[in-house]
JSON list of C-alpha atoms in Angstrom, two decimals:
[
{"chain": "W", "resi": 1, "resn": "MET", "atom": "CA", "xyz": [87.55, 140.46, 67.40]},
{"chain": "W", "resi": 2, "resn": "ASP", "atom": "CA", "xyz": [84.56, 138.48, 65.98]},
{"chain": "W", "resi": 3, "resn": "HIS", "atom": "CA", "xyz": [84.08, 135.42, 68.96]},
{"chain": "W", "resi": 4, "resn": "HIS", "atom": "CA", "xyz": [81.29, 134.11, 67.37]},
{"chain": "W", "resi": 5, "resn": "LEU", "atom": "CA", "xyz": [81.11, 130.22, 66.72]},
{"chain": "W", "resi": 6, "resn": "PRO", "atom": "CA", "xyz": [82.07, 128.63, 63.70]},
{"chain": "W", "resi": 7, "resn": "ALA", "atom": "CA", "xyz": [80.26, 127.30, 61.63]},
{"chain": "W", "resi": 8, "resn": "PRO", "atom": "CA", "xyz": [80.85, 123.20, 61.80]},
{"chain": "W", "resi": 9, "resn": "THR", "atom": "CA", "xyz": [82.61, 121.83, 58.85]},
{"chain": "W", "resi": 10, "resn": "ASP", "atom": "CA", "xyz": [82.40, 118.24, 59.87]},
{"chain": "W", "resi": 11, "resn": "GLY", "atom": "CA", "xyz": [78.41, 117.42, 60.48]},
{"chain": "W", "resi": 12, "resn": "ALA", "atom": "CA", "xyz": [79.56, 118.23, 64.51]},
{"chain": "W", "resi": 13, "resn": "HIS", "atom": "CA", "xyz": [77.73, 120.43, 66.68]},
{"chain": "W", "resi": 14, "resn": "PRO", "atom": "CA", "xyz": [78.99, 123.98, 66.08]},
{"chain": "W", "resi": 15, "resn": "ALA", "atom": "CA", "xyz": [79.69, 124.48, 69.97]},
{"chain": "W", "resi": 16, "resn": "LEU", "atom": "CA", "xyz": [81.89, 121.43, 69.60]},
{"chain": "W", "resi": 17, "resn": "SER", "atom": "CA", "xyz": [83.73, 122.05, 66.60]},
{"chain": "W", "resi": 18, "resn": "ALA", "atom": "CA", "xyz": [84.88, 125.54, 68.54]},
{"chain": "W", "resi": 19, "resn": "LEU", "atom": "CA", "xyz": [86.76, 123.37, 70.60]},
{"chain": "W", "resi": 20, "resn": "THR", "atom": "CA", "xyz": [89.42, 122.62, 67.99]},
{"chain": "W", "resi": 21, "resn": "HIS", "atom": "CA", "xyz": [89.44, 126.61, 67.21]},
{"chain": "W", "resi": 22, "resn": "PRO", "atom": "CA", "xyz": [92.89, 128.28, 67.92]},
{"chain": "W", "resi": 23, "resn": "ASP", "atom": "CA", "xyz": [91.28, 131.44, 69.95]},
{"chain": "W", "resi": 24, "resn": "LYS", "atom": "CA", "xyz": [90.90, 129.91, 73.74]},
{"chain": "W", "resi": 25, "resn": "ASP", "atom": "CA", "xyz": [88.11, 132.43, 73.89]},
{"chain": "W", "resi": 26, "resn": "VAL", "atom": "CA", "xyz": [86.30, 130.96, 71.48]},
{"chain": "W", "resi": 27, "resn": "ARG", "atom": "CA", "xyz": [87.11, 127.59, 72.50]},
{"chain": "W", "resi": 28, "resn": "GLN", "atom": "CA", "xyz": [85.38, 129.12, 76.04]},
{"chain": "W", "resi": 29, "resn": "GLN", "atom": "CA", "xyz": [82.67, 130.27, 74.46]},
{"chain": "W", "resi": 30, "resn": "GLY", "atom": "CA", "xyz": [81.86, 126.60, 72.50]},
{"chain": "W", "resi": 31, "resn": "ALA", "atom": "CA", "xyz": [82.35, 124.88, 76.19]},
{"chain": "W", "resi": 32, "resn": "ILE", "atom": "CA", "xyz": [79.96, 126.91, 77.86]},
{"chain": "W", "resi": 33, "resn": "ALA", "atom": "CA", "xyz": [77.36, 126.24, 74.93]},
{"chain": "W", "resi": 34, "resn": "LEU", "atom": "CA", "xyz": [78.14, 122.51, 75.55]},
{"chain": "W", "resi": 35, "resn": "GLY", "atom": "CA", "xyz": [77.44, 122.92, 79.33]},
{"chain": "W", "resi": 36, "resn": "GLN", "atom": "CA", "xyz": [74.08, 124.14, 78.27]},
{"chain": "W", "resi": 37, "resn": "LEU", "atom": "CA", "xyz": [73.19, 120.82, 75.98]},
{"chain": "W", "resi": 38, "resn": "ALA", "atom": "CA", "xyz": [74.36, 118.67, 78.53]},
{"chain": "W", "resi": 39, "resn": "ASP", "atom": "CA", "xyz": [74.36, 115.55, 76.09]},
{"chain": "W", "resi": 40, "resn": "PRO", "atom": "CA", "xyz": [75.92, 112.48, 77.14]},
{"chain": "W", "resi": 41, "resn": "ARG", "atom": "CA", "xyz": [76.83, 111.66, 73.15]},
{"chain": "W", "resi": 42, "resn": "LEU", "atom": "CA", "xyz": [79.24, 114.44, 73.16]},
{"chain": "W", "resi": 43, "resn": "ALA", "atom": "CA", "xyz": [80.89, 113.53, 76.70]},
{"chain": "W", "resi": 44, "resn": "PRO", "atom": "CA", "xyz": [84.13, 111.15, 74.42]},
{"chain": "W", "resi": 45, "resn": "ARG", "atom": "CA", "xyz": [85.03, 113.82, 72.04]},
{"chain": "W", "resi": 46, "resn": "ILE", "atom": "CA", "xyz": [84.44, 116.58, 75.28]},
{"chain": "W", "resi": 47, "resn": "ALA", "atom": "CA", "xyz": [86.80, 114.23, 77.16]},
{"chain": "W", "resi": 48, "resn": "ASP", "atom": "CA", "xyz": [89.11, 113.84, 74.37]},
{"chain": "W", "resi": 49, "resn": "LEU", "atom": "CA", "xyz": [89.41, 117.95, 73.73]},
{"chain": "W", "resi": 50, "resn": "LEU", "atom": "CA", "xyz": [89.92, 118.13, 77.44]},
{"chain": "W", "resi": 51, "resn": "TRP", "atom": "CA", "xyz": [92.90, 116.46, 77.72]},
{"chain": "W", "resi": 52, "resn": "GLN", "atom": "CA", "xyz": [94.61, 118.35, 74.96]},
{"chain": "W", "resi": 53, "resn": "GLU", "atom": "CA", "xyz": [93.36, 121.60, 76.16]},
{"chain": "W", "resi": 54, "resn": "SER", "atom": "CA", "xyz": [96.15, 123.95, 76.86]},
{"chain": "W", "resi": 55, "resn": "ASP", "atom": "CA", "xyz": [94.14, 126.42, 78.67]},
{"chain": "W", "resi": 56, "resn": "VAL", "atom": "CA", "xyz": [93.55, 126.34, 82.27]},
{"chain": "W", "resi": 57, "resn": "PHE", "atom": "CA", "xyz": [90.59, 128.29, 82.57]},
{"chain": "W", "resi": 58, "resn": "VAL", "atom": "CA", "xyz": [88.98, 126.60, 79.23]},
{"chain": "W", "resi": 59, "resn": "ARG", "atom": "CA", "xyz": [90.16, 123.28, 80.89]},
{"chain": "W", "resi": 60, "resn": "GLU", "atom": "CA", "xyz": [88.11, 123.94, 84.12]},
{"chain": "W", "resi": 61, "resn": "THR", "atom": "CA", "xyz": [85.18, 124.88, 81.92]},
{"chain": "W", "resi": 62, "resn": "LEU", "atom": "CA", "xyz": [85.72, 121.52, 79.75]},
{"chain": "W", "resi": 63, "resn": "THR", "atom": "CA", "xyz": [85.35, 119.44, 83.70]},
{"chain": "W", "resi": 64, "resn": "TRP", "atom": "CA", "xyz": [82.45, 121.16, 84.37]},
{"chain": "W", "resi": 65, "resn": "VAL", "atom": "CA", "xyz": [80.41, 120.73, 81.22]},
{"chain": "W", "resi": 66, "resn": "LEU", "atom": "CA", "xyz": [81.45, 116.89, 81.50]},
{"chain": "W", "resi": 67, "resn": "THR", "atom": "CA", "xyz": [80.17, 116.74, 85.21]},
{"chain": "W", "resi": 68, "resn": "ARG", "atom": "CA", "xyz": [76.99, 117.68, 83.90]},
{"chain": "W", "resi": 69, "resn": "THR", "atom": "CA", "xyz": [76.46, 114.08, 82.47]},
{"chain": "W", "resi": 70, "resn": "PRO", "atom": "CA", "xyz": [78.34, 112.61, 85.23]},
{"chain": "W", "resi": 71, "resn": "ALA", "atom": "CA", "xyz": [77.89, 108.80, 83.97]},
{"chain": "W", "resi": 72, "resn": "ALA", "atom": "CA", "xyz": [79.29, 109.28, 80.88]},
{"chain": "W", "resi": 73, "resn": "ALA", "atom": "CA", "xyz": [82.12, 111.74, 82.18]},
{"chain": "W", "resi": 74, "resn": "THR", "atom": "CA", "xyz": [82.86, 109.09, 85.20]},
{"chain": "W", "resi": 75, "resn": "LYS", "atom": "CA", "xyz": [83.53, 106.23, 82.24]},
{"chain": "W", "resi": 76, "resn": "GLU", "atom": "CA", "xyz": [85.67, 108.67, 80.19]},
{"chain": "W", "resi": 77, "resn": "ALA", "atom": "CA", "xyz": [87.92, 109.81, 83.27]},
{"chain": "W", "resi": 78, "resn": "ALA", "atom": "CA", "xyz": [88.18, 106.49, 83.93]},
{"chain": "W", "resi": 79, "resn": "ALA", "atom": "CA", "xyz": [89.43, 105.06, 81.38]},
{"chain": "W", "resi": 80, "resn": "GLN", "atom": "CA", "xyz": [92.50, 107.67, 81.51]},
{"chain": "W", "resi": 81, "resn": "LEU", "atom": "CA", "xyz": [93.76, 106.73, 84.72]},
{"chain": "W", "resi": 82, "resn": "HIS", "atom": "CA", "xyz": [96.25, 103.80, 83.47]},
{"chain": "W", "resi": 83, "resn": "ASN", "atom": "CA", "xyz": [97.15, 106.58, 80.80]},
{"chain": "W", "resi": 84, "resn": "PRO", "atom": "CA", "xyz": [100.89, 107.21, 80.55]},
{"chain": "W", "resi": 85, "resn": "ASP", "atom": "CA", "xyz": [101.05, 110.92, 80.84]},
{"chain": "W", "resi": 86, "resn": "ALA", "atom": "CA", "xyz": [100.70, 111.81, 84.21]},
{"chain": "W", "resi": 87, "resn": "GLU", "atom": "CA", "xyz": [98.96, 115.49, 83.10]},
{"chain": "W", "resi": 88, "resn": "ILE", "atom": "CA", "xyz": [95.86, 113.44, 81.60]},
{"chain": "W", "resi": 89, "resn": "ARG", "atom": "CA", "xyz": [95.78, 111.12, 84.84]},
{"chain": "W", "resi": 90, "resn": "LEU", "atom": "CA", "xyz": [95.71, 114.07, 86.68]},
{"chain": "W", "resi": 91, "resn": "GLN", "atom": "CA", "xyz": [93.00, 115.85, 84.83]},
{"chain": "W", "resi": 92, "resn": "ALA", "atom": "CA", "xyz": [90.93, 112.55, 84.58]},
{"chain": "W", "resi": 93, "resn": "LEU", "atom": "CA", "xyz": [91.24, 112.55, 88.28]},
{"chain": "W", "resi": 94, "resn": "HIS", "atom": "CA", "xyz": [90.13, 116.21, 88.93]},
{"chain": "W", "resi": 95, "resn": "LEU", "atom": "CA", "xyz": [87.29, 115.30, 86.47]},
{"chain": "W", "resi": 96, "resn": "LEU", "atom": "CA", "xyz": [86.19, 112.30, 89.17]},
{"chain": "W", "resi": 97, "resn": "SER", "atom": "CA", "xyz": [86.70, 114.68, 92.19]},
{"chain": "W", "resi": 98, "resn": "LYS", "atom": "CA", "xyz": [83.96, 117.00, 90.79]},
{"chain": "W", "resi": 99, "resn": "VAL", "atom": "CA", "xyz": [81.65, 114.00, 89.85]},
{"chain": "W", "resi": 100, "resn": "ALA", "atom": "CA", "xyz": [82.19, 112.72, 93.01]},
{"chain": "W", "resi": 101, "resn": "ASP", "atom": "CA", "xyz": [80.42, 108.80, 92.19]},
{"chain": "W", "resi": 102, "resn": "PRO", "atom": "CA", "xyz": [80.84, 106.42, 94.92]},
{"chain": "W", "resi": 103, "resn": "GLY", "atom": "CA", "xyz": [81.46, 103.79, 92.21]},
{"chain": "W", "resi": 104, "resn": "SER", "atom": "CA", "xyz": [84.42, 105.60, 90.69]},
{"chain": "W", "resi": 105, "resn": "VAL", "atom": "CA", "xyz": [86.14, 105.01, 94.18]},
{"chain": "W", "resi": 106, "resn": "ALA", "atom": "CA", "xyz": [88.06, 101.77, 93.52]},
{"chain": "W", "resi": 107, "resn": "VAL", "atom": "CA", "xyz": [89.63, 102.94, 90.50]},
{"chain": "W", "resi": 108, "resn": "VAL", "atom": "CA", "xyz": [90.37, 105.79, 92.34]},
{"chain": "W", "resi": 109, "resn": "ALA", "atom": "CA", "xyz": [91.85, 104.14, 94.76]},
{"chain": "W", "resi": 110, "resn": "GLN", "atom": "CA", "xyz": [94.38, 102.23, 92.98]},
{"chain": "W", "resi": 111, "resn": "HIS", "atom": "CA", "xyz": [96.30, 105.63, 92.30]},
{"chain": "W", "resi": 112, "resn": "ILE", "atom": "CA", "xyz": [96.49, 106.80, 95.81]},
{"chain": "W", "resi": 113, "resn": "ASP", "atom": "CA", "xyz": [100.41, 105.54, 95.49]},
{"chain": "W", "resi": 114, "resn": "ASP", "atom": "CA", "xyz": [100.78, 106.44, 91.85]},
{"chain": "W", "resi": 115, "resn": "PRO", "atom": "CA", "xyz": [104.62, 107.39, 91.22]},
{"chain": "W", "resi": 116, "resn": "ASP", "atom": "CA", "xyz": [103.89, 110.84, 90.37]},
{"chain": "W", "resi": 117, "resn": "PRO", "atom": "CA", "xyz": [102.93, 113.02, 93.79]},
{"chain": "W", "resi": 118, "resn": "ALA", "atom": "CA", "xyz": [100.57, 115.57, 91.86]},
{"chain": "W", "resi": 119, "resn": "VAL", "atom": "CA", "xyz": [98.87, 112.12, 90.72]},
{"chain": "W", "resi": 120, "resn": "ALA", "atom": "CA", "xyz": [98.92, 110.81, 93.88]},
{"chain": "W", "resi": 121, "resn": "ASP", "atom": "CA", "xyz": [97.82, 113.52, 95.81]},
{"chain": "W", "resi": 122, "resn": "LYS", "atom": "CA", "xyz": [94.74, 114.03, 93.64]},
{"chain": "W", "resi": 123, "resn": "ALA", "atom": "CA", "xyz": [93.98, 110.67, 93.90]},
{"chain": "W", "resi": 124, "resn": "ARG", "atom": "CA", "xyz": [93.37, 111.35, 97.73]},
{"chain": "W", "resi": 125, "resn": "TRP", "atom": "CA", "xyz": [91.75, 114.60, 97.00]},
{"chain": "W", "resi": 126, "resn": "ALA", "atom": "CA", "xyz": [89.12, 112.90, 94.87]},
{"chain": "W", "resi": 127, "resn": "LEU", "atom": "CA", "xyz": [88.64, 110.12, 97.62]},
{"chain": "W", "resi": 128, "resn": "ALA", "atom": "CA", "xyz": [88.01, 112.78, 99.98]},
{"chain": "W", "resi": 129, "resn": "ARG", "atom": "CA", "xyz": [85.65, 114.55, 98.20]},
{"chain": "W", "resi": 130, "resn": "ILE", "atom": "CA", "xyz": [83.54, 111.38, 97.31]},
{"chain": "W", "resi": 131, "resn": "LYS", "atom": "CA", "xyz": [83.78, 110.66, 101.10]},
{"chain": "W", "resi": 132, "resn": "ASP", "atom": "CA", "xyz": [82.63, 107.06, 100.87]},
{"chain": "W", "resi": 133, "resn": "PRO", "atom": "CA", "xyz": [84.39, 105.03, 104.06]},
{"chain": "W", "resi": 134, "resn": "SER", "atom": "CA", "xyz": [84.73, 101.54, 102.58]},
{"chain": "W", "resi": 135, "resn": "VAL", "atom": "CA", "xyz": [88.96, 103.73, 101.80]},
{"chain": "W", "resi": 136, "resn": "ILE", "atom": "CA", "xyz": [89.49, 104.86, 105.46]},
{"chain": "W", "resi": 137, "resn": "PRO", "atom": "CA", "xyz": [91.22, 101.32, 106.31]},
{"chain": "W", "resi": 138, "resn": "LEU", "atom": "CA", "xyz": [93.07, 101.55, 102.97]},
{"chain": "W", "resi": 139, "resn": "LEU", "atom": "CA", "xyz": [94.24, 105.48, 103.66]},
{"chain": "W", "resi": 140, "resn": "VAL", "atom": "CA", "xyz": [95.25, 104.42, 107.57]},
{"chain": "W", "resi": 141, "resn": "ASP", "atom": "CA", "xyz": [97.57, 101.45, 106.65]},
{"chain": "W", "resi": 142, "resn": "ARG", "atom": "CA", "xyz": [99.42, 104.50, 105.03]},
{"chain": "W", "resi": 143, "resn": "LEU", "atom": "CA", "xyz": [100.10, 106.56, 108.45]},
{"chain": "W", "resi": 144, "resn": "GLY", "atom": "CA", "xyz": [103.43, 107.30, 109.03]},
{"chain": "W", "resi": 145, "resn": "ALA", "atom": "CA", "xyz": [104.67, 108.03, 105.75]},
{"chain": "W", "resi": 146, "resn": "THR", "atom": "CA", "xyz": [108.08, 110.37, 106.16]},
{"chain": "W", "resi": 147, "resn": "GLU", "atom": "CA", "xyz": [107.62, 112.58, 103.16]},
{"chain": "W", "resi": 148, "resn": "LEU", "atom": "CA", "xyz": [105.96, 115.51, 104.06]},
{"chain": "W", "resi": 149, "resn": "THR", "atom": "CA", "xyz": [103.63, 116.13, 101.30]},
{"chain": "W", "resi": 150, "resn": "VAL", "atom": "CA", "xyz": [102.65, 112.57, 101.35]},
{"chain": "W", "resi": 151, "resn": "ARG", "atom": "CA", "xyz": [102.08, 112.79, 104.73]},
{"chain": "W", "resi": 152, "resn": "ASP", "atom": "CA", "xyz": [100.03, 116.10, 104.94]},
{"chain": "W", "resi": 153, "resn": "GLY", "atom": "CA", "xyz": [97.97, 114.49, 101.88]},
{"chain": "W", "resi": 154, "resn": "ILE", "atom": "CA", "xyz": [97.14, 111.57, 103.82]},
{"chain": "W", "resi": 155, "resn": "THR", "atom": "CA", "xyz": [96.16, 113.75, 107.30]},
{"chain": "W", "resi": 156, "resn": "ALA", "atom": "CA", "xyz": [93.95, 115.98, 105.24]},
{"chain": "W", "resi": 157, "resn": "THR", "atom": "CA", "xyz": [92.33, 113.36, 103.57]},
{"chain": "W", "resi": 158, "resn": "LEU", "atom": "CA", "xyz": [91.06, 111.19, 106.66]},
{"chain": "W", "resi": 159, "resn": "SER", "atom": "CA", "xyz": [90.37, 114.88, 108.45]},
{"chain": "W", "resi": 160, "resn": "GLN", "atom": "CA", "xyz": [87.74, 115.37, 105.46]},
{"chain": "W", "resi": 161, "resn": "PHE", "atom": "CA", "xyz": [85.76, 112.07, 106.62]},
{"chain": "W", "resi": 162, "resn": "GLY", "atom": "CA", "xyz": [85.29, 113.71, 110.21]},
{"chain": "W", "resi": 163, "resn": "ALA", "atom": "CA", "xyz": [83.66, 111.23, 112.69]},
{"chain": "W", "resi": 164, "resn": "PRO", "atom": "CA", "xyz": [83.62, 108.09, 110.77]},
{"chain": "W", "resi": 165, "resn": "ALA", "atom": "CA", "xyz": [87.57, 107.87, 110.30]},
{"chain": "W", "resi": 166, "resn": "VAL", "atom": "CA", "xyz": [88.12, 108.20, 113.87]},
{"chain": "W", "resi": 167, "resn": "PRO", "atom": "CA", "xyz": [87.45, 104.67, 115.35]},
{"chain": "W", "resi": 168, "resn": "THR", "atom": "CA", "xyz": [89.89, 103.45, 112.47]},
{"chain": "W", "resi": 169, "resn": "VAL", "atom": "CA", "xyz": [92.57, 106.05, 113.26]},
{"chain": "W", "resi": 170, "resn": "ALA", "atom": "CA", "xyz": [92.57, 105.68, 117.01]},
{"chain": "W", "resi": 171, "resn": "ALA", "atom": "CA", "xyz": [93.28, 102.29, 116.72]},
{"chain": "W", "resi": 172, "resn": "ALA", "atom": "CA", "xyz": [96.31, 103.28, 114.90]},
{"chain": "W", "resi": 173, "resn": "LEU", "atom": "CA", "xyz": [97.71, 104.96, 117.88]},
{"chain": "W", "resi": 174, "resn": "GLU", "atom": "CA", "xyz": [98.39, 101.64, 119.55]},
{"chain": "W", "resi": 175, "resn": "HIS", "atom": "CA", "xyz": [100.74, 100.67, 116.26]},
{"chain": "W", "resi": 176, "resn": "GLN", "atom": "CA", "xyz": [104.08, 99.46, 116.90]},
{"chain": "W", "resi": 177, "resn": "ALA", "atom": "CA", "xyz": [105.77, 102.14, 114.82]},
{"chain": "W", "resi": 178, "resn": "ALA", "atom": "CA", "xyz": [106.12, 105.58, 116.56]},
{"chain": "W", "resi": 179, "resn": "THR", "atom": "CA", "xyz": [105.70, 107.10, 113.17]},
{"chain": "W", "resi": 180, "resn": "VAL", "atom": "CA", "xyz": [102.27, 105.77, 113.17]},
{"chain": "W", "resi": 181, "resn": "ARG", "atom": "CA", "xyz": [101.15, 106.32, 116.23]},
{"chain": "W", "resi": 182, "resn": "SER", "atom": "CA", "xyz": [102.33, 110.18, 115.82]},
{"chain": "W", "resi": 183, "resn": "HIS", "atom": "CA", "xyz": [100.65, 110.84, 112.55]},
{"chain": "W", "resi": 184, "resn": "ALA", "atom": "CA", "xyz": [97.38, 109.34, 113.82]},
{"chain": "W", "resi": 185, "resn": "ALA", "atom": "CA", "xyz": [97.35, 111.58, 116.60]},
{"chain": "W", "resi": 186, "resn": "ASP", "atom": "CA", "xyz": [97.60, 114.40, 114.28]},
{"chain": "W", "resi": 187, "resn": "VAL", "atom": "CA", "xyz": [95.19, 113.34, 111.90]},
{"chain": "W", "resi": 188, "resn": "LEU", "atom": "CA", "xyz": [92.60, 113.36, 115.19]},
{"chain": "W", "resi": 189, "resn": "CYS", "atom": "CA", "xyz": [93.62, 117.02, 115.84]},
{"chain": "W", "resi": 190, "resn": "PHE", "atom": "CA", "xyz": [92.56, 118.08, 112.68]},
{"chain": "W", "resi": 191, "resn": "ILE", "atom": "CA", "xyz": [89.69, 116.18, 113.04]},
{"chain": "W", "resi": 192, "resn": "GLY", "atom": "CA", "xyz": [88.72, 117.50, 116.13]},
{"chain": "W", "resi": 193, "resn": "ALA", "atom": "CA", "xyz": [86.19, 118.63, 118.25]},
{"chain": "W", "resi": 194, "resn": "PRO", "atom": "CA", "xyz": [83.17, 117.15, 118.66]},
{"chain": "W", "resi": 195, "resn": "ALA", "atom": "CA", "xyz": [83.92, 114.45, 116.13]},
{"chain": "W", "resi": 196, "resn": "ALA", "atom": "CA", "xyz": [87.26, 112.93, 117.56]},
{"chain": "W", "resi": 197, "resn": "HIS", "atom": "CA", "xyz": [85.92, 112.95, 121.30]},
{"chain": "W", "resi": 198, "resn": "GLU", "atom": "CA", "xyz": [85.66, 109.69, 121.18]},
{"chain": "W", "resi": 199, "resn": "ALA", "atom": "CA", "xyz": [89.14, 109.06, 120.77]},
{"chain": "W", "resi": 200, "resn": "THR", "atom": "CA", "xyz": [89.85, 110.96, 123.89]},
{"chain": "W", "resi": 201, "resn": "PRO", "atom": "CA", "xyz": [90.71, 107.57, 126.05]},
{"chain": "W", "resi": 202, "resn": "ALA", "atom": "CA", "xyz": [92.95, 106.65, 123.52]},
{"chain": "W", "resi": 203, "resn": "LEU", "atom": "CA", "xyz": [95.30, 109.85, 123.12]},
{"chain": "W", "resi": 204, "resn": "THR", "atom": "CA", "xyz": [95.17, 109.71, 127.22]},
{"chain": "W", "resi": 205, "resn": "ASN", "atom": "CA", "xyz": [97.15, 106.50, 126.74]},
{"chain": "W", "resi": 206, "resn": "ARG", "atom": "CA", "xyz": [99.85, 107.93, 124.64]},
{"chain": "W", "resi": 207, "resn": "LEU", "atom": "CA", "xyz": [100.33, 110.76, 126.77]},
{"chain": "W", "resi": 208, "resn": "ASP", "atom": "CA", "xyz": [102.87, 108.08, 128.42]},
{"chain": "W", "resi": 209, "resn": "ASP", "atom": "CA", "xyz": [104.17, 106.88, 125.10]},
{"chain": "W", "resi": 210, "resn": "ASP", "atom": "CA", "xyz": [108.18, 105.96, 125.14]},
{"chain": "W", "resi": 211, "resn": "HIS", "atom": "CA", "xyz": [108.55, 108.33, 122.25]},
{"chain": "W", "resi": 212, "resn": "PRO", "atom": "CA", "xyz": [108.55, 112.31, 122.46]},
{"chain": "W", "resi": 213, "resn": "ASP", "atom": "CA", "xyz": [107.09, 113.16, 119.15]},
{"chain": "W", "resi": 214, "resn": "VAL", "atom": "CA", "xyz": [104.35, 110.79, 120.09]},
{"chain": "W", "resi": 215, "resn": "ARG", "atom": "CA", "xyz": [103.49, 112.48, 123.12]},
{"chain": "W", "resi": 216, "resn": "LEU", "atom": "CA", "xyz": [103.06, 115.75, 122.07]},
{"chain": "W", "resi": 217, "resn": "ALA", "atom": "CA", "xyz": [101.26, 114.70, 118.55]},
{"chain": "W", "resi": 218, "resn": "ALA", "atom": "CA", "xyz": [98.46, 113.31, 121.69]},
{"chain": "W", "resi": 219, "resn": "THR", "atom": "CA", "xyz": [98.58, 116.51, 123.46]},
{"chain": "W", "resi": 220, "resn": "LEU", "atom": "CA", "xyz": [98.24, 118.70, 120.70]},
{"chain": "W", "resi": 221, "resn": "ALA", "atom": "CA", "xyz": [95.36, 116.51, 119.60]},
{"chain": "W", "resi": 222, "resn": "LEU", "atom": "CA", "xyz": [93.45, 116.44, 123.27]},
{"chain": "W", "resi": 223, "resn": "ARG", "atom": "CA", "xyz": [93.78, 120.63, 123.08]},
{"chain": "W", "resi": 224, "resn": "GLU", "atom": "CA", "xyz": [91.64, 120.46, 120.35]},
{"chain": "W", "resi": 225, "resn": "LEU", "atom": "CA", "xyz": [89.28, 118.49, 122.47]},
{"chain": "W", "resi": 226, "resn": "THR", "atom": "CA", "xyz": [88.89, 120.71, 125.47]},
{"chain": "W", "resi": 227, "resn": "ASP", "atom": "CA", "xyz": [84.89, 121.32, 125.45]},
{"chain": "W", "resi": 228, "resn": "HIS", "atom": "CA", "xyz": [85.00, 117.85, 126.16]},
{"chain": "W", "resi": 229, "resn": "PRO", "atom": "CA", "xyz": [85.29, 117.14, 130.16]},
{"chain": "W", "resi": 230, "resn": "PRO", "atom": "CA", "xyz": [87.18, 114.22, 129.82]},
{"chain": "W", "resi": 231, "resn": "ALA", "atom": "CA", "xyz": [89.87, 115.82, 127.62]},
{"chain": "W", "resi": 232, "resn": "ARG", "atom": "CA", "xyz": [90.09, 118.94, 129.79]},
{"chain": "W", "resi": 233, "resn": "ALA", "atom": "CA", "xyz": [90.54, 116.32, 132.81]},
{"chain": "W", "resi": 234, "resn": "THR", "atom": "CA", "xyz": [93.47, 114.81, 131.21]},
{"chain": "W", "resi": 235, "resn": "LEU", "atom": "CA", "xyz": [95.11, 118.06, 130.36]},
{"chain": "W", "resi": 236, "resn": "HIS", "atom": "CA", "xyz": [94.59, 119.61, 133.89]},
{"chain": "W", "resi": 237, "resn": "GLN", "atom": "CA", "xyz": [96.45, 116.78, 135.09]},
{"chain": "W", "resi": 238, "resn": "ALA", "atom": "CA", "xyz": [99.06, 116.29, 132.83]},
{"chain": "W", "resi": 239, "resn": "SER", "atom": "CA", "xyz": [99.81, 120.24, 133.68]},
{"chain": "W", "resi": 240, "resn": "ILE", "atom": "CA", "xyz": [100.54, 119.65, 136.99]},
{"chain": "W", "resi": 241, "resn": "ASN", "atom": "CA", "xyz": [102.74, 116.82, 137.09]},
{"chain": "W", "resi": 242, "resn": "HIS", "atom": "CA", "xyz": [103.68, 115.37, 133.90]},
{"chain": "W", "resi": 243, "resn": "HIS", "atom": "CA", "xyz": [107.13, 114.26, 133.43]},
{"chain": "W", "resi": 244, "resn": "ASP", "atom": "CA", "xyz": [107.59, 115.64, 129.71]},
{"chain": "W", "resi": 245, "resn": "ALA", "atom": "CA", "xyz": [108.15, 119.44, 129.97]},
{"chain": "W", "resi": 246, "resn": "ARG", "atom": "CA", "xyz": [106.49, 119.49, 126.63]},
{"chain": "W", "resi": 247, "resn": "VAL", "atom": "CA", "xyz": [103.49, 118.13, 127.70]},
{"chain": "W", "resi": 248, "resn": "ARG", "atom": "CA", "xyz": [103.22, 119.95, 131.00]},
{"chain": "W", "resi": 249, "resn": "ALA", "atom": "CA", "xyz": [103.52, 123.85, 129.76]},
{"chain": "W", "resi": 250, "resn": "ILE", "atom": "CA", "xyz": [100.85, 122.71, 125.98]},
{"chain": "W", "resi": 251, "resn": "ALA", "atom": "CA", "xyz": [98.45, 121.33, 128.79]},
{"chain": "W", "resi": 252, "resn": "ARG", "atom": "CA", "xyz": [98.97, 124.39, 130.62]},
{"chain": "W", "resi": 253, "resn": "ALA", "atom": "CA", "xyz": [98.37, 126.77, 128.26]},
{"chain": "W", "resi": 254, "resn": "SER", "atom": "CA", "xyz": [95.28, 124.61, 126.90]},
{"chain": "W", "resi": 255, "resn": "ILE", "atom": "CA", "xyz": [92.76, 124.71, 130.00]}
]
C-alpha cells in the first residue's frame, strides 16, 4: 500500500491533510511529519483532529506533536476541559499531563472530582506529573475516600509529591475521622523513607489510636521507615508490649 502523504486539496500543509486520511498509517506518517515541524499555528487544527482520532497509536503521536508546542497545546487542551464528552476531557487531561505546565494547575484541579471516574483519575495523575505543591492541601482534603479507585488514586497522587506532601499528610493523622487518619498513614507508607522520616512522631502517636485500622496503617507506615532510628525504636517497643496483636506481629517482623 502506498503511504506517501497525499497532496493537499485545500491549501493546508500536506501533513495536516494526511490526518484526515482513512488509512491510519497515513495519519501516523502525517503526525510524525507535523511533530518535526513543531508549528504552533497548526495546533488548533491538530487538536481538533486529536479529539476525533479513533486509533490509539495515532492519538498518542498527535499528543506528542502538540507537546512540541507546549503553550499552544495547553491552551487547546484547557479549552476542552468542560466539553460534555468525557472522552475528550480525558484526552485533554492526558495532553496536559504530558505538557506538565504549572500554569494549568488551576484548571486541571477543577476536575479531580469529575463525575466520570476515569477523567477524575486522569486529573489527579496530571497534577502528580505537574508536581505543583500548591495542590497538596486540596488533595489532602479528599483523604478518607471510601470508593477504592478514588482512594488509590489520591494515595498515588500524593505519594508522587514525596517530601513536600509529608507535613500536610501527617497533620491529617489527627483528623476526627478514622477513615482519614488511616488513609493519611497509607499515603505516608507509600512515600516511605527517607522523605517520610519527619512523620515518625505522628505515626508513633497513631499506634495508640482508638481505631484498629488506623493502628494497623500506622504500623505499616513505620515499617517503611526502619532505616530511621526513632521509627525502629518505636517498632521495637511495640513488638514487646503493644496491646494489639496485629501491631505486635508486624512490629516483630519489621525489626
